Tab-separated table of C-alpha atoms in Angstrom:
chain	number	residue	atom	x	y	z
A	203	UNK	CA	-72.869	2.471	9.686
A	204	UNK	CA	-71.407	5.813	10.813
A	205	UNK	CA	-70.934	5.067	14.504
A	206	UNK	CA	-72.619	6.332	17.648
A	207	UNK	CA	-71.622	9.973	17.195
A	208	UNK	CA	-73.093	10.249	13.679
A	209	UNK	CA	-76.420	11.797	14.704
A	210	UNK	CA	-75.792	14.573	17.181
A	211	UNK	CA	-78.742	16.785	18.061
A	212	UNK	CA	-76.612	19.930	18.223
A	213	UNK	CA	-75.773	19.480	14.525
A	214	UNK	CA	-79.465	19.855	13.623
A	215	UNK	CA	-81.058	22.074	16.273
A	216	UNK	CA	-79.914	25.605	17.160
A	217	UNK	CA	-78.882	26.165	20.786
A	218	UNK	CA	-81.673	28.740	21.345
A	219	UNK	CA	-84.274	26.123	20.359
A	220	UNK	CA	-82.709	23.466	22.566
A	221	UNK	CA	-82.897	25.883	25.521
A	222	UNK	CA	-86.649	26.386	25.047
A	223	UNK	CA	-87.641	22.764	24.421
A	224	UNK	CA	-87.320	19.676	26.545
A	225	UNK	CA	-83.930	18.217	25.590
A	226	UNK	CA	-84.941	14.623	26.387
A	227	UNK	CA	-87.849	14.882	23.922
A	228	UNK	CA	-85.539	16.222	21.220
A	229	UNK	CA	-82.968	13.486	21.821
A	230	UNK	CA	-85.677	10.810	21.544
A	231	UNK	CA	-87.710	12.120	18.619
A	232	UNK	CA	-85.124	13.540	16.234
A	233	UNK	CA	-83.261	10.267	15.647
A	234	UNK	CA	-86.627	8.626	14.854
A	235	UNK	CA	-87.461	11.373	12.370
A	236	UNK	CA	-83.952	11.193	10.949
A	237	UNK	CA	-84.241	7.452	10.373
A	238	UNK	CA	-87.486	7.851	8.382
A	239	UNK	CA	-85.474	9.404	5.546
A	240	UNK	CA	-82.823	6.681	5.335
A	241	UNK	CA	-82.081	6.090	1.659
A	242	UNK	CA	-83.731	9.311	0.490
A	243	UNK	CA	-81.747	11.398	-1.943
A	244	UNK	CA	-80.594	14.912	-1.155
A	245	UNK	CA	-83.162	16.310	-3.620
A	246	UNK	CA	-86.029	14.378	-1.993
A	247	UNK	CA	-85.139	15.507	1.511
A	248	UNK	CA	-84.665	19.108	0.370
A	249	UNK	CA	-88.083	19.046	-1.310
A	250	UNK	CA	-89.691	17.672	1.870
A	251	UNK	CA	-87.969	20.415	3.878
A	252	UNK	CA	-89.294	23.101	1.503
A	253	UNK	CA	-92.820	21.667	1.680
A	254	UNK	CA	-92.649	21.803	5.474
A	255	UNK	CA	-91.337	25.382	5.424
A	256	UNK	CA	-94.176	26.505	3.142
A	257	UNK	CA	-96.689	25.396	5.773
A	258	UNK	CA	-95.160	27.677	8.416
A	259	UNK	CA	-97.290	30.710	9.251
A	260	UNK	CA	-94.473	33.176	8.609
A	261	UNK	CA	-93.225	31.595	5.380
A	262	UNK	CA	-92.340	34.270	2.822
A	263	UNK	CA	-92.747	37.153	5.282
A	264	UNK	CA	-89.966	39.761	5.203
A	265	UNK	CA	-89.737	41.065	8.779
A	266	UNK	CA	-88.414	44.505	9.715
A	267	UNK	CA	-88.095	46.122	13.145
A	268	UNK	CA	-90.149	49.306	13.424
A	269	UNK	CA	-91.360	51.529	16.231
A	270	UNK	CA	-94.989	52.496	16.695
A	271	UNK	CA	-95.846	56.174	16.427
A	272	UNK	CA	-96.898	56.081	20.089
A	273	UNK	CA	-94.329	54.561	22.414
A	274	UNK	CA	-94.904	50.939	23.357
A	275	UNK	CA	-93.354	48.488	25.804
A	276	UNK	CA	-93.338	45.732	23.195
A	277	UNK	CA	-91.253	45.313	20.071
A	278	UNK	CA	-92.988	45.748	16.744
A	279	UNK	CA	-92.190	43.913	13.507
A	280	UNK	CA	-93.589	44.901	10.144
A	281	UNK	CA	-93.901	41.879	7.874
A	282	UNK	CA	-94.332	42.182	4.104
A	283	UNK	CA	-95.572	39.144	2.211
A	284	UNK	CA	-97.445	38.211	-0.956
A	285	UNK	CA	-100.827	38.603	0.770
A	286	UNK	CA	-100.182	42.011	2.351
A	287	UNK	CA	-98.564	43.616	5.370
A	288	UNK	CA	-98.756	42.104	8.843
A	289	UNK	CA	-97.818	43.906	12.054
A	290	UNK	CA	-96.455	41.678	14.834
A	291	UNK	CA	-95.946	42.472	18.509
A	292	UNK	CA	-93.053	40.686	20.174
A	293	UNK	CA	-93.510	39.458	23.766
A	294	UNK	CA	-90.729	37.341	25.319
A	295	UNK	CA	-89.447	36.361	21.891
A	296	UNK	CA	-92.873	35.232	20.616
A	297	UNK	CA	-94.422	37.056	17.642
A	298	UNK	CA	-98.164	37.726	17.673
A	299	UNK	CA	-99.929	39.248	14.649
A	300	UNK	CA	-101.945	42.307	15.754
A	301	UNK	CA	-102.782	44.120	12.495
A	302	UNK	CA	-103.241	42.922	8.932
A	303	UNK	CA	-103.317	44.949	5.742
A	304	UNK	CA	-104.335	42.587	2.917
A	305	UNK	CA	-103.449	44.045	-0.490
A	306	UNK	CA	-107.090	44.074	-1.638
A	307	UNK	CA	-108.012	46.215	1.401
A	308	UNK	CA	-104.951	48.475	1.421
A	309	UNK	CA	-105.925	51.987	0.439
A	310	UNK	CA	-102.602	53.782	0.724
A	311	UNK	CA	-98.960	53.214	1.690
A	312	UNK	CA	-96.721	56.253	1.977
A	313	UNK	CA	-93.519	57.368	3.635
A	314	UNK	CA	-92.002	60.587	4.846
A	315	UNK	CA	-88.388	60.552	6.001
A	316	UNK	CA	-88.273	57.708	8.584
A	317	UNK	CA	-92.045	57.160	8.894
A	318	UNK	CA	-94.080	54.673	6.855
A	319	UNK	CA	-97.862	54.982	6.928
A	320	UNK	CA	-100.416	52.314	6.027
A	321	UNK	CA	-104.127	52.886	5.542
A	322	UNK	CA	-106.762	50.297	4.722
A	323	UNK	CA	-110.177	50.771	3.129
A	324	UNK	CA	-112.180	49.070	5.891
A	325	UNK	CA	-111.587	51.601	8.690
A	326	UNK	CA	-109.621	54.369	6.941
A	327	UNK	CA	-107.376	54.804	9.985
A	328	UNK	CA	-103.767	55.688	9.219
A	329	UNK	CA	-101.220	53.524	11.049
A	330	UNK	CA	-97.744	55.056	11.174
A	331	UNK	CA	-94.478	53.353	12.071
A	332	UNK	CA	-90.968	54.728	12.565
A	333	UNK	CA	-87.975	53.047	10.909
A	334	UNK	CA	-84.264	53.419	11.686
A	335	UNK	CA	-83.577	55.655	8.690
A	336	UNK	CA	-85.067	56.983	5.474
A	337	UNK	CA	-83.304	54.322	3.337
A	338	UNK	CA	-85.082	51.559	5.275
A	339	UNK	CA	-88.360	53.387	4.858
A	340	UNK	CA	-87.826	53.744	1.093
A	341	UNK	CA	-86.910	50.054	0.898
A	342	UNK	CA	-90.097	49.044	2.748
A	343	UNK	CA	-92.218	51.193	0.449
A	344	UNK	CA	-90.551	49.673	-2.618
A	345	UNK	CA	-90.975	46.154	-1.214
A	346	UNK	CA	-94.668	46.785	-0.489
A	347	UNK	CA	-95.180	48.313	-3.911
A	348	UNK	CA	-93.469	45.384	-5.674
A	349	UNK	CA	-95.422	42.764	-3.714
A	350	UNK	CA	-98.707	44.590	-4.367
A	351	UNK	CA	-97.942	44.893	-8.091
A	352	UNK	CA	-97.057	41.196	-8.252
A	353	UNK	CA	-100.310	40.295	-6.471
A	354	UNK	CA	-102.328	42.350	-8.977
A	355	UNK	CA	-100.534	40.707	-11.907
A	356	UNK	CA	-101.211	37.231	-10.513
A	357	UNK	CA	-104.873	38.076	-9.919
A	358	UNK	CA	-105.178	39.397	-13.509
A	359	UNK	CA	-103.424	36.321	-14.868
A	360	UNK	CA	-105.734	34.039	-12.855
A	361	UNK	CA	-108.894	35.820	-14.020
A	362	UNK	CA	-107.657	35.654	-17.649
A	363	UNK	CA	-107.041	31.918	-17.206
A	364	UNK	CA	-110.531	31.475	-15.725
A	365	UNK	CA	-112.045	33.379	-18.679
A	366	UNK	CA	-110.191	31.150	-21.150
A	367	UNK	CA	-111.412	28.043	-19.333
A	368	UNK	CA	-115.035	29.168	-19.727
């Protein structure tokens, strides 16, 4: 209907992804996937996209570059999400989770100038990370605090709902 140049891979896949993946595979598979949604409305395809995104491991994680207290050769990302804080190491562009601070096990989160400190109840060890500036550190503390408060509210709401069901 739209001609041979209608579906062009570069319109759908970022260049950095095309560099990492086998281009022949992308050129074969994407048109097949694209054709499976022929006739679907914009709302239907957007909903399918959102469902797919929600299954991604880093969905809803707000990532921030930080530096470990002790110097490291790898990049560190601090990720804040609804379940807690996750620390990622970055090797060759790939993120690997190395530390997790679930909200239910987080004992204390504090900041001083450019340093944010997390402590969990299981081991009691304080893990400190340096940020670029004190504003970023304050923002991270506020973000953590808001996510933790939201998690507690949802847990309370769920337990109230469970009590009403009984």
